[in-house]
mmCIF file of C-alpha atoms in Angstrom:
data_model
loop_
_atom_site.group_PDB
_atom_site.id
_atom_site.type_symbol
_atom_site.label_atom_id
_atom_site.label_comp_id
_atom_site.label_asym_id
_atom_site.label_seq_id
_atom_site.Cartn_x
_atom_site.Cartn_y
_atom_site.Cartn_z
ATOM 1 C CA MET A 176 0.435 -0.071 0.100
ATOM 2 C CA THR A 177 1.421 2.913 -1.143
ATOM 3 C CA ILE A 178 0.387 6.504 0.062
ATOM 4 C CA ALA A 179 1.373 9.449 -2.013
ATOM 5 C CA ILE A 180 0.304 13.203 -0.279
ATOM 6 C CA ARG A 181 1.015 16.301 -1.900
ATOM 7 C CA VAL A 182 0.096 19.989 -1.482
ATOM 8 C CA GLN A 183 1.290 22.266 -4.050
ATOM 9 C CA GLN A 184 0.803 25.874 -5.809
ATOM 10 C CA THR A 185 1.256 24.178 -9.345
ATOM 11 C CA THR A 186 -1.233 22.012 -11.102
ATOM 12 C CA PHE A 187 -0.923 18.116 -11.521
ATOM 13 C CA ASP A 188 -0.784 15.981 -14.604
ATOM 14 C CA VAL A 189 -3.867 13.051 -13.792
ATOM 15 C CA GLY A 190 -2.731 11.026 -16.615
ATOM 16 C CA ALA A 191 1.552 10.606 -14.677
ATOM 17 C CA GLU A 192 0.341 10.798 -11.416
ATOM 18 C CA GLN A 193 -2.025 7.332 -12.443
ATOM 19 C CA LEU A 194 1.277 6.035 -14.192
ATOM 20 C CA ALA A 195 3.147 6.707 -10.846
ATOM 21 C CA LEU A 196 0.711 4.667 -9.135
ATOM 22 C CA THR A 197 1.019 1.602 -11.146
ATOM 23 C CA GLU A 198 4.252 1.413 -11.908
ATOM 24 C CA SER A 199 5.810 -1.861 -12.279
ATOM 25 C CA ARG A 200 2.674 -3.304 -10.424
ATOM 26 C CA CYS A 201 0.451 -5.960 -11.575
ATOM 27 C CA ASP A 202 -1.255 -6.325 -9.006
ATOM 28 C CA ILE A 203 -4.076 -3.721 -9.944
ATOM 29 C CA GLY A 204 -6.675 -4.380 -11.200
ATOM 30 C CA ALA A 205 -8.834 -0.734 -10.571
ATOM 31 C CA VAL A 206 -8.201 2.846 -9.852
ATOM 32 C CA VAL A 207 -10.347 5.100 -10.147
ATOM 33 C CA SER A 208 -9.827 9.164 -9.804
ATOM 34 C CA PHE A 209 -11.609 12.215 -8.698
ATOM 35 C CA THR A 210 -10.907 15.664 -9.776
ATOM 36 C CA GLY A 211 -12.415 18.634 -8.421
ATOM 37 C CA TRP A 212 -12.301 22.076 -10.953
ATOM 38 C CA VAL A 213 -12.727 25.228 -10.006
ATOM 39 C CA ARG A 214 -16.116 26.915 -11.072
ATOM 40 C CA ASP A 215 -16.669 30.461 -12.116
ATOM 41 C CA PHE A 216 -20.745 29.689 -9.691
ATOM 42 C CA ASN A 217 -20.077 28.804 -6.159
ATOM 43 C CA GLU A 218 -21.950 31.007 -3.183
ATOM 44 C CA ARG A 219 -22.180 33.848 -5.753
ATOM 45 C CA PRO A 220 -22.688 33.572 -9.613
ATOM 46 C CA ASP A 221 -19.771 35.158 -11.675
ATOM 47 C CA VAL A 222 -16.744 33.622 -10.066
ATOM 48 C CA THR A 223 -13.445 34.814 -11.073
ATOM 49 C CA ALA A 224 -10.750 33.124 -8.524
ATOM 50 C CA LEU A 225 -10.390 31.516 -5.334
ATOM 51 C CA THR A 226 -7.730 31.879 -2.477
ATOM 52 C CA LEU A 227 -7.034 28.485 -0.809
ATOM 53 C CA GLU A 228 -5.294 28.524 2.603
ATOM 54 C CA HIS A 229 -4.961 25.307 3.814
ATOM 55 C CA PHE A 230 -2.247 24.935 7.688
ATOM 56 C CA PRO A 231 1.006 24.179 6.649
ATOM 57 C CA GLY A 232 2.072 20.457 8.309
ATOM 58 C CA MET A 233 -1.397 19.632 9.983
ATOM 59 C CA THR A 234 -3.202 19.321 6.407
ATOM 60 C CA GLU A 235 -0.485 16.979 5.203
ATOM 61 C CA LYS A 236 -1.444 14.796 8.475
ATOM 62 C CA ALA A 237 -4.566 14.805 7.547
ATOM 63 C CA LEU A 238 -4.244 14.083 3.806
ATOM 64 C CA HIS A 239 -1.974 11.129 5.070
ATOM 65 C CA ALA A 240 -4.714 10.043 7.610
ATOM 66 C CA ILE A 241 -7.361 9.742 5.485
ATOM 67 C CA ALA A 242 -5.304 8.111 2.852
ATOM 68 C CA GLN A 243 -4.793 5.038 5.959
ATOM 69 C CA GLU A 244 -8.903 5.580 6.478
ATOM 70 C CA ALA A 245 -9.609 4.219 3.699
ATOM 71 C CA SER A 246 -6.818 1.874 3.177
ATOM 72 C CA ASP A 247 -7.961 0.168 6.569
ATOM 73 C CA ARG A 248 -11.391 0.008 5.415
ATOM 74 C CA TRP A 249 -11.140 -1.466 1.418
ATOM 75 C CA SER A 250 -8.094 -3.370 0.683
ATOM 76 C CA LEU A 251 -6.133 -1.031 -1.496
ATOM 77 C CA GLN A 252 -2.910 -1.115 -3.370
ATOM 78 C CA GLY A 253 -2.094 2.989 -3.358
ATOM 79 C CA VAL A 254 -3.129 6.045 -2.566
ATOM 80 C CA THR A 255 -2.716 9.476 -4.287
ATOM 81 C CA ILE A 256 -3.747 12.455 -2.480
ATOM 82 C CA ILE A 257 -2.898 16.207 -3.409
ATOM 83 C CA HIS A 258 -5.154 19.178 -3.380
ATOM 84 C CA ARG A 259 -3.740 22.818 -4.705
ATOM 85 C CA ILE A 260 -3.626 25.925 -2.588
ATOM 86 C CA GLY A 261 -3.136 29.606 -3.357
ATOM 87 C CA ARG A 262 -5.391 31.142 -6.261
ATOM 88 C CA LEU A 263 -6.623 29.727 -8.702
ATOM 89 C CA GLU A 264 -8.912 30.825 -11.016
ATOM 90 C CA PRO A 265 -12.287 28.521 -13.054
ATOM 91 C CA GLY A 266 -11.081 26.195 -15.262
ATOM 92 C CA GLU A 267 -8.230 24.572 -12.961
ATOM 93 C CA ALA A 268 -7.930 21.727 -11.442
ATOM 94 C CA ILE A 269 -7.932 21.389 -7.486
ATOM 95 C CA VAL A 270 -7.996 18.670 -6.021
ATOM 96 C CA LEU A 271 -6.883 15.114 -7.234
ATOM 97 C CA ALA A 272 -7.831 11.686 -5.192
ATOM 98 C CA MET A 273 -6.825 7.810 -6.651
ATOM 99 C CA ALA A 274 -7.457 4.333 -5.160
ATOM 100 C CA ALA A 275 -6.394 2.193 -6.711
ATOM 101 C CA SER A 276 -7.046 -1.541 -5.948
ATOM 102 C CA ALA A 277 -6.996 -5.349 -7.184
ATOM 103 C CA HIS A 278 -11.346 -5.042 -8.285
ATOM 104 C CA ARG A 279 -12.845 -1.949 -9.145
ATOM 105 C CA HIS A 280 -15.908 -1.284 -6.477
ATOM 106 C CA ALA A 281 -12.835 -0.800 -3.525
ATOM 107 C CA ALA A 282 -11.500 1.477 -6.240
ATOM 108 C CA PHE A 283 -14.709 3.192 -6.487
ATOM 109 C CA GLU A 284 -16.273 3.578 -2.924
ATOM 110 C CA ALA A 285 -12.184 4.506 -1.139
ATOM 111 C CA CYS A 286 -12.429 7.474 -3.889
ATOM 112 C CA ASP A 287 -15.973 8.505 -2.827
ATOM 113 C CA PHE A 288 -15.129 8.513 1.214
ATOM 114 C CA ILE A 289 -11.478 9.923 0.580
ATOM 115 C CA MET A 290 -13.240 13.153 -1.060
ATOM 116 C CA ASP A 291 -16.692 13.187 1.329
ATOM 117 C CA THR A 292 -14.246 12.893 4.309
ATOM 118 C CA LEU A 293 -11.019 16.237 2.691
ATOM 119 C CA LYS A 294 -14.223 18.444 2.298
ATOM 120 C CA THR A 295 -14.959 18.261 6.560
ATOM 121 C CA ARG A 296 -12.044 17.480 8.116
ATOM 122 C CA ALA A 297 -8.796 18.312 6.054
ATOM 123 C CA PRO A 298 -7.693 22.096 7.189
ATOM 124 C CA PHE A 299 -8.582 23.962 4.241
ATOM 125 C CA TRP A 300 -10.507 27.113 3.027
ATOM 126 C CA LYS A 301 -11.981 28.608 -0.150
ATOM 127 C CA LYS A 302 -12.444 32.336 -0.041
ATOM 128 C CA GLU A 303 -14.023 33.764 -3.786
ATOM 129 C CA HIS A 304 -13.591 35.954 -5.451
ATOM 130 C CA THR A 305 -15.870 38.021 -7.572
ATOM 131 C CA GLU A 306 -17.175 41.535 -9.206
ATOM 132 C CA SER A 307 -18.862 41.947 -6.163
ATOM 133 C CA GLY A 308 -16.016 41.614 -3.606
ATOM 134 C CA SER A 309 -14.170 39.028 -1.654
ATOM 135 C CA TYR A 310 -15.532 35.847 1.202
ATOM 136 C CA TRP A 311 -15.005 32.651 3.158
ATOM 137 C CA VAL A 312 -16.485 30.329 2.297
ATOM 138 C CA SER A 313 -19.470 28.750 3.955
ATOM 139 C CA GLU A 314 -19.377 25.229 4.966
ATOM 140 C CA ARG A 315 -22.050 22.575 3.395
ATOM 141 C CA GLN A 316 -24.449 20.855 5.182
ATOM 142 C CA SER A 317 -24.363 19.101 2.138
ATOM 143 C CA ASP A 318 -20.593 18.426 2.674
ATOM 144 C CA ARG A 319 -21.278 16.840 6.606
ATOM 145 C CA GLU A 320 -24.243 15.307 5.622
ATOM 146 C CA ALA A 321 -22.093 13.155 2.316
ATOM 147 C CA ALA A 322 -19.306 12.632 5.416
ATOM 148 C CA ASP A 323 -21.863 11.132 8.069
ATOM 149 C CA ARG A 324 -22.810 8.508 6.140
ATOM 150 C CA TRP A 325 -19.508 6.866 6.624
ATOM 151 C CA GLU A 326 -19.597 6.855 9.818
ATOM 152 C CA HIS A 327 -22.766 4.485 10.303
ATOM 153 C CA SER A 328 -21.221 1.938 7.234
ATOM 154 C CA MET B 528 -25.277 14.796 72.927
ATOM 155 C CA THR B 529 -28.039 13.471 70.987
ATOM 156 C CA LEU B 530 -29.713 13.049 68.067
ATOM 157 C CA THR B 531 -33.402 14.903 68.663
ATOM 158 C CA HIS B 532 -34.872 13.269 66.021
ATOM 159 C CA LEU B 533 -34.726 9.749 67.704
ATOM 160 C CA ASN B 534 -37.214 9.051 70.414
ATOM 161 C CA ALA B 535 -36.777 7.047 73.748
ATOM 162 C CA ARG B 536 -36.602 3.696 71.556
ATOM 163 C CA GLY B 537 -34.658 4.894 68.664
ATOM 164 C CA GLU B 538 -36.680 5.899 66.010
ATOM 165 C CA ALA B 539 -37.389 9.003 63.764
ATOM 166 C CA HIS B 540 -39.956 10.969 65.290
ATOM 167 C CA MET B 541 -40.386 15.102 64.672
ATOM 168 C CA VAL B 542 -39.331 16.555 67.820
ATOM 169 C CA ASP B 543 -42.707 18.117 69.733
ATOM 170 C CA VAL B 544 -41.114 22.639 69.834
ATOM 171 C CA ALA B 545 -44.994 23.936 70.902
ATOM 172 C CA ASP B 546 -43.863 24.169 74.487
ATOM 173 C CA LYS B 547 -40.440 25.903 73.023
ATOM 174 C CA GLN B 548 -39.750 29.796 72.430
ATOM 175 C CA GLU B 549 -40.527 31.785 69.603
ATOM 176 C CA THR B 550 -37.042 33.484 68.677
ATOM 177 C CA ARG B 551 -35.205 34.800 65.983
ATOM 178 C CA ARG B 552 -33.426 32.215 64.221
ATOM 179 C CA GLU B 553 -31.137 32.526 60.926
ATOM 180 C CA ALA B 554 -28.970 30.217 58.847
ATOM 181 C CA ARG B 555 -26.406 31.089 56.054
ATOM 182 C CA ALA B 556 -25.273 28.360 53.827
ATOM 183 C CA CYS B 557 -22.833 27.895 51.374
ATOM 184 C CA GLY B 558 -21.941 25.415 47.815
ATOM 185 C CA ALA B 559 -20.209 26.071 44.558
ATOM 186 C CA ILE B 560 -20.458 24.800 41.503
ATOM 187 C CA HIS B 561 -17.819 24.017 39.320
ATOM 188 C CA MET B 562 -17.795 23.971 35.326
ATOM 189 C CA GLN B 563 -16.206 24.079 32.472
ATOM 190 C CA ALA B 564 -14.219 27.892 31.907
ATOM 191 C CA ALA B 565 -16.104 28.682 29.161
ATOM 192 C CA THR B 566 -18.801 27.568 30.567
ATOM 193 C CA LEU B 567 -18.556 30.092 33.150
ATOM 194 C CA ALA B 568 -18.716 32.727 30.395
ATOM 195 C CA LEU B 569 -21.098 30.719 28.496
ATOM 196 C CA LEU B 570 -23.143 31.819 31.873
ATOM 197 C CA ALA B 571 -21.369 35.131 32.466
ATOM 198 C CA GLU B 572 -22.530 36.612 29.635
ATOM 199 C CA GLY B 573 -25.956 34.751 28.978
ATOM 200 C CA GLY B 574 -25.205 33.010 26.423
ATOM 201 C CA LEU B 575 -26.769 29.472 27.591
ATOM 202 C CA PRO B 576 -29.747 28.301 25.944
ATOM 203 C CA LYS B 577 -32.122 28.020 28.551
ATOM 204 C CA GLY B 578 -31.945 31.828 29.040
ATOM 205 C CA ASP B 579 -31.332 34.037 32.301
ATOM 206 C CA VAL B 580 -29.943 31.059 34.732
ATOM 207 C CA LEU B 581 -28.607 32.876 38.141
ATOM 208 C CA ALA B 582 -32.433 34.422 38.294
ATOM 209 C CA THR B 583 -33.660 31.143 37.504
ATOM 210 C CA ALA B 584 -31.935 29.576 40.139
ATOM 211 C CA ARG B 585 -32.030 32.345 43.080
ATOM 212 C CA ILE B 586 -36.306 31.585 42.678
ATOM 213 C CA ALA B 587 -35.802 28.033 42.365
ATOM 214 C CA GLY B 588 -32.876 28.267 45.757
ATOM 215 C CA ILE B 589 -36.120 30.262 47.349
ATOM 216 C CA GLN B 590 -39.050 27.985 46.572
ATOM 217 C CA ALA B 591 -36.928 24.997 47.747
ATOM 218 C CA ALA B 592 -36.415 26.832 51.317
ATOM 219 C CA LYS B 593 -40.248 27.606 51.861
ATOM 220 C CA ARG B 594 -40.518 23.802 50.626
ATOM 221 C CA THR B 595 -38.467 22.353 52.961
ATOM 222 C CA PRO B 596 -40.160 19.904 55.205
ATOM 223 C CA GLU B 597 -42.076 18.318 51.625
ATOM 224 C CA LEU B 598 -38.233 16.867 51.318
ATOM 225 C CA ILE B 599 -36.495 16.115 54.600
ATOM 226 C CA PRO B 600 -39.274 13.932 56.563
ATOM 227 C CA LEU B 601 -38.832 15.069 60.296
ATOM 228 C CA CYS B 602 -38.964 18.926 59.340
ATOM 229 C CA HIS B 603 -41.039 21.368 60.635
ATOM 230 C CA ALA B 604 -43.188 23.486 57.909
ATOM 231 C CA LEU B 605 -41.737 26.742 59.078
ATOM 232 C CA ALA B 606 -42.955 30.493 58.007
ATOM 233 C CA LEU B 607 -38.965 32.126 56.608
ATOM 234 C CA SER B 608 -39.764 36.040 57.294
ATOM 235 C CA LYS B 609 -36.641 36.158 54.511
ATOM 236 C CA VAL B 610 -34.934 33.720 52.251
ATOM 237 C CA SER B 611 -32.240 35.050 50.033
ATOM 238 C CA VAL B 612 -30.170 33.150 47.966
ATOM 239 C CA GLU B 613 -26.501 35.518 46.246
ATOM 240 C CA PHE B 614 -24.573 33.878 43.552
ATOM 241 C CA ARG B 615 -20.779 34.886 43.148
ATOM 242 C CA LEU B 616 -18.778 34.008 39.956
ATOM 243 C CA ASP B 617 -15.903 33.235 40.160
ATOM 244 C CA THR B 618 -13.462 32.493 37.400
ATOM 245 C CA SER B 619 -9.969 31.741 39.370
ATOM 246 C CA GLN B 620 -11.705 28.282 40.573
ATOM 247 C CA ASN B 621 -13.709 28.012 37.191
ATOM 248 C CA CYS B 622 -16.875 28.252 39.861
ATOM 249 C CA VAL B 623 -20.614 29.841 40.942
ATOM 250 C CA HIS B 624 -20.212 29.885 44.435
ATOM 251 C CA VAL B 625 -23.985 30.286 46.061
ATOM 252 C CA GLU B 626 -24.697 31.664 49.126
ATOM 253 C CA ALA B 627 -28.525 31.411 51.156
ATOM 254 C CA PHE B 628 -28.688 33.322 54.188
ATOM 255 C CA CYS B 629 -33.043 32.717 56.152
ATOM 256 C CA ARG B 630 -34.224 34.656 58.338
ATOM 257 C CA LEU B 631 -38.035 33.495 61.037
ATOM 258 C CA ASN B 632 -39.143 33.879 63.960
ATOM 259 C CA GLY B 633 -39.706 30.397 65.345
ATOM 260 C CA ARG B 634 -39.783 27.219 67.742
ATOM 261 C CA THR B 635 -36.560 25.735 65.058
ATOM 262 C CA GLY B 636 -34.314 26.467 63.320
ATOM 263 C CA VAL B 637 -34.084 27.583 59.489
ATOM 264 C CA GLU B 638 -30.434 25.571 58.832
ATOM 265 C CA MET B 639 -32.279 23.003 56.375
ATOM 266 C CA GLU B 640 -33.763 25.845 55.110
ATOM 267 C CA ALA B 641 -30.506 27.058 54.003
ATOM 268 C CA LEU B 642 -29.017 23.837 53.446
ATOM 269 C CA THR B 643 -32.207 22.734 51.040
ATOM 270 C CA ALA B 644 -31.691 26.285 49.285
ATOM 271 C CA VAL B 645 -28.374 26.337 47.986
ATOM 272 C CA SER B 646 -28.856 23.041 46.792
ATOM 273 C CA VAL B 647 -31.845 23.191 44.797
ATOM 274 C CA ALA B 648 -30.317 26.428 43.578
ATOM 275 C CA CYS B 649 -26.878 24.002 42.473
ATOM 276 C CA LEU B 650 -29.374 22.113 41.024
ATOM 277 C CA THR B 651 -30.815 24.319 39.596
ATOM 278 C CA LEU B 652 -27.393 25.882 37.853
ATOM 279 C CA TYR B 653 -26.714 22.729 36.290
ATOM 280 C CA ASP B 654 -29.624 21.872 34.447
ATOM 281 C CA MET B 655 -29.770 25.271 33.370
ATOM 282 C CA CYS B 656 -26.004 24.362 31.641
ATOM 283 C CA LYS B 657 -25.735 20.861 31.179
ATOM 284 C CA ALA B 658 -26.303 21.668 27.087
ATOM 285 C CA VAL B 659 -23.305 22.540 27.267
ATOM 286 C CA ASP B 660 -21.830 20.653 30.644
ATOM 287 C CA LYS B 661 -22.144 17.871 31.811
ATOM 288 C CA GLY B 662 -19.409 17.706 34.411
ATOM 289 C CA MET B 663 -20.296 19.650 35.959
ATOM 290 C CA THR B 664 -19.903 19.000 39.957
ATOM 291 C CA ILE B 665 -21.676 20.452 43.188
ATOM 292 C CA ASP B 666 -19.964 20.328 45.622
ATOM 293 C CA GLY B 667 -19.284 21.950 48.976
ATOM 294 C CA VAL B 668 -22.385 22.715 50.352
ATOM 295 C CA ARG B 669 -22.244 23.266 53.805
ATOM 296 C CA LEU B 670 -23.672 25.628 56.873
ATOM 297 C CA GLU B 671 -21.118 28.902 57.379
ATOM 298 C CA GLU B 672 -23.519 30.172 60.876
ATOM 299 C CA LYS B 673 -26.510 29.907 62.628
ATOM 300 C CA ARG B 674 -28.320 32.318 65.349
ATOM 301 C CA GLY B 675 -30.600 31.878 67.969
ATOM 302 C CA GLY B 676 -32.355 28.633 69.305
ATOM 303 C CA ARG B 677 -31.257 26.498 72.232
ATOM 304 C CA SER B 678 -27.895 25.334 71.437
ATOM 305 C CA GLY B 679 -26.939 29.489 70.988
ATOM 306 C CA ASP B 680 -25.245 30.745 68.230
ATOM 307 C CA TRP B 681 -22.530 28.090 65.473
ATOM 308 C CA SER B 682 -19.354 29.510 62.935
ATOM 309 C CA ARG B 683 -18.319 27.683 60.676
ATOM 310 C CA GLU B 684 -13.940 28.599 61.336
ATOM 311 C CA SER B 685 -12.799 30.329 58.568
ATOM 312 C CA ALA B 686 -10.042 27.900 57.459
ATOM 313 C CA PRO B 687 -7.099 29.269 56.043
ATOM 314 C CA GLU B 688 -6.511 28.599 52.199
ATOM 315 C CA SER B 689 -3.291 30.566 51.243
ATOM 316 C CA ASP B 690 -0.958 27.645 51.803
ATOM 317 C CA GLU B 691 -2.783 26.208 48.727
ATOM 318 C CA ILE B 692 -2.817 29.293 46.810
ATOM 319 C CA ALA B 693 1.046 29.244 47.634
ATOM 320 C CA ALA B 694 1.610 26.322 46.361
ATOM 321 C CA PHE B 695 -0.223 26.516 43.427
ATOM 322 C CA ASN B 696 1.541 29.935 42.620
ATOM 323 C CA GLU B 697 5.577 28.124 43.342
ATOM 324 C CA GLU B 698 3.883 24.559 40.502
ATOM 325 C CA ALA B 699 2.915 28.038 38.129
ATOM 326 C CA SER B 700 6.305 29.676 38.596
ATOM 327 C CA SER B 701 8.704 26.795 38.719
ATOM 328 C CA VAL B 702 6.602 25.937 34.529
ATOM 329 C CA ALA B 703 6.341 29.687 33.428
ATOM 330 C CA ASN B 704 6.616 29.307 29.965
ATOM 331 C CA THR B 705 4.149 30.033 26.475
ATOM 332 C CA VAL B 706 1.500 28.545 24.278
ATOM 333 C CA THR B 707 0.922 28.885 21.005
ATOM 334 C CA ILE B 708 -1.870 30.631 19.897
ATOM 335 C CA HIS B 709 -2.526 30.582 15.680
ATOM 336 C CA PHE B 710 -5.401 31.586 13.483
ATOM 337 C CA LEU B 711 -6.592 31.565 10.708
ATOM 338 C CA ALA B 712 -8.210 32.272 7.357
ATOM 339 C CA GLU B 713 -11.407 33.786 8.336
ATOM 340 C CA LEU B 714 -10.985 34.311 12.025
ATOM 341 C CA ARG B 715 -7.233 35.585 11.592
ATOM 342 C CA GLU B 716 -8.912 37.927 9.018
ATOM 343 C CA ARG B 717 -12.229 38.567 11.838
ATOM 344 C CA PHE B 718 -9.656 38.822 14.217
ATOM 345 C CA ALA B 719 -6.680 40.941 12.426
ATOM 346 C CA ILE B 720 -4.245 38.880 14.171
ATOM 347 C CA ALA B 721 -2.210 35.502 12.808
ATOM 348 C CA GLU B 722 -0.618 34.607 16.199
ATOM 349 C CA LEU B 723 0.025 35.027 19.535
ATOM 350 C CA THR B 724 1.400 33.540 22.392
ATOM 351 C CA LEU B 725 0.060 33.653 25.907
ATOM 352 C CA ASP B 726 2.179 33.807 29.240
ATOM 353 C CA TRP B 727 1.427 30.186 30.812
ATOM 354 C CA GLU B 728 0.185 32.047 34.271
ATOM 355 C CA GLN B 729 -2.263 34.344 32.261
ATOM 356 C CA ILE B 730 -4.428 30.311 31.305
ATOM 357 C CA PRO B 731 -7.485 29.948 33.938
ATOM 358 C CA SER B 732 -7.438 26.273 33.870
ATOM 359 C CA ARG B 733 -5.479 24.246 31.886
ATOM 360 C CA ASP B 734 -7.066 23.318 28.812
ATOM 361 C CA ILE B 735 -8.182 24.812 25.543
ATOM 362 C CA ALA B 736 -11.350 26.545 27.322
ATOM 363 C CA GLY B 737 -9.419 28.007 29.685
ATOM 364 C CA ILE B 738 -7.489 28.822 26.872
ATOM 365 C CA LYS B 739 -10.508 30.926 25.375
ATOM 366 C CA LEU B 740 -11.240 32.242 28.680
ATOM 367 C CA ALA B 741 -6.827 33.715 28.602
ATOM 368 C CA LEU B 742 -8.133 35.735 24.602
ATOM 369 C CA ILE B 743 -11.134 36.788 25.927
ATOM 370 C CA ASP B 744 -9.323 38.557 29.421
ATOM 371 C CA ARG B 745 -7.245 40.254 26.936
ATOM 372 C CA ASP B 746 -9.925 41.146 24.335
ATOM 373 C CA PRO B 747 -13.711 40.414 24.081
ATOM 374 C CA LYS B 748 -13.114 40.413 20.425
ATOM 375 C CA PHE B 749 -12.239 36.732 21.519
ATOM 376 C CA LYS B 750 -15.684 35.729 22.852
ATOM 377 C CA ALA B 751 -16.410 34.924 18.983
ATOM 378 C CA LEU B 752 -14.220 31.539 19.424
ATOM 379 C CA LEU B 753 -17.481 30.552 21.717
ATOM 380 C CA HIS B 754 -20.095 31.637 19.109
ATOM 381 C CA GLN B 755 -19.191 30.602 16.426
ATOM 382 C CA ARG B 756 -18.387 27.587 15.127
ATOM 383 C CA VAL B 757 -15.064 27.608 15.545
ATOM 384 C CA LEU B 758 -12.693 24.322 15.687
ATOM 385 C CA CYS B 759 -9.535 23.742 16.944
ATOM 386 C CA ALA B 760 -6.081 21.823 16.738
ATOM 387 C CA LEU B 761 -4.229 20.771 19.984
ATOM 388 C CA ASN B 762 -0.842 20.099 18.252
ATOM 389 C CA GLN B 763 -2.258 19.777 14.690
ATOM 390 C CA ALA B 764 -4.901 17.374 15.820
ATOM 391 C CA MET B 765 -8.639 18.785 16.463
ATOM 392 C CA SER B 766 -9.844 18.716 20.085
ATOM 393 C CA GLN B 767 -12.184 19.755 21.680
ATOM 394 C CA ASP B 768 -12.699 22.477 24.530
ATOM 395 C CA ASP B 769 -11.525 19.817 27.719
ATOM 396 C CA ALA B 770 -8.350 19.501 25.712
ATOM 397 C CA PRO B 771 -5.753 19.404 28.704
ATOM 398 C CA ILE B 772 -2.398 21.709 27.273
ATOM 399 C CA ALA B 773 -0.073 21.747 28.349
ATOM 400 C CA PRO B 774 3.190 24.605 28.449
ATOM 401 C CA SER B 775 4.816 25.385 25.063
ATOM 402 C CA ASP B 776 1.141 23.148 23.031
ATOM 403 C CA GLU B 777 0.373 24.655 20.263
ATOM 404 C CA ILE B 778 -3.874 25.859 19.428
ATOM 405 C CA ALA B 779 -5.134 26.789 16.376
ATOM 406 C CA PHE B 780 -8.356 28.476 15.850
ATOM 407 C CA PHE B 781 -10.119 27.946 12.577
ATOM 408 C CA PRO B 782 -13.591 28.415 10.684
ATOM 409 C CA PRO B 783 -14.596 24.857 9.423
ATOM 410 C CA VAL B 784 -13.226 23.244 6.649
ATOM 411 C CA THR B 785 -13.752 23.834 2.964
ATOM 412 C CA GLY B 786 -11.622 22.570 0.908
ATOM 413 C CA GLY B 787 -11.351 20.495 -1.770
#
């Protein structure tokens, strides 16, 4: 089980990350990856950019703990989590979660779990910039509910 | 000395007081309820969900004094002429001190009424605050003094507390140090500060709640730490108000996370 965690300003290449995860292995039957992208509408309809803040040290630890928890729940060969920070514009990729397993169901579920958990537990904060000003994004009840369902499964 | 509520056969009975002279009787009783520093702060500013805690507890204590004979089996029903219940908020010991005073002209003493008033006022404080703090303890319920009646005046000798306080101060100074507090994202902007340090001696209780109180003491703007959905990390691990802290700890306050 290999865990790769990165918090970075620069963008990432999903294909390259998938190659790195599967390189020189023949026991992986499925890789599921999720990429989150910056939309130009969210709390307001005219988002021009967003700034992502994190808590250096704790953020990496939290992501590592999430990957570890996923591998405790499902039989995984590898997990990669990359999250970008700093200023991002609509149309840019912001987060990558990738889970590798022998079979697809474990990889699908683990990837889903990683994203739900990341959204409620990893210390990142988004500030959205619009024509009418900037504001910190509020937490969403739907994100908390999505994370909660894993508590009972 | 005999126990007046036992008769010659050792059975419980109510003392016949018909032949006793009416005299002025007074009694003063005390007690305290200890709670988390954050709970005390909420109580002080009226931020608890059940509303005005002290006013409710005061009425409860007075009502309880009047109903003492319904609770204590062999206690006489008394026409009390005065019942008062007072509270003192103590941030150094994280408690509310409760004091009750009862008076009447009658044939029996009012110690039980004063003690009942303190007990029920404390129970009401617990009830009013339990939504935010279930670990509260009620302690030190005791008679402080009584006047009048056959047994005369009695007063609890005030025990010297100076030794204990001196020992506490010595311990605090021998580990003199600081804790570092970080404010992240929206909280950093709201408070207009990213980081500050607190002296160990400034922290009223050795937990996250104590940190919050020390910050509020420094600047009322930090009250937002009590009201908002504020998260806290102690040495980079998510922690609650009751998490114990040590010198050199790193504490961070931040809003709910919104990554992904």
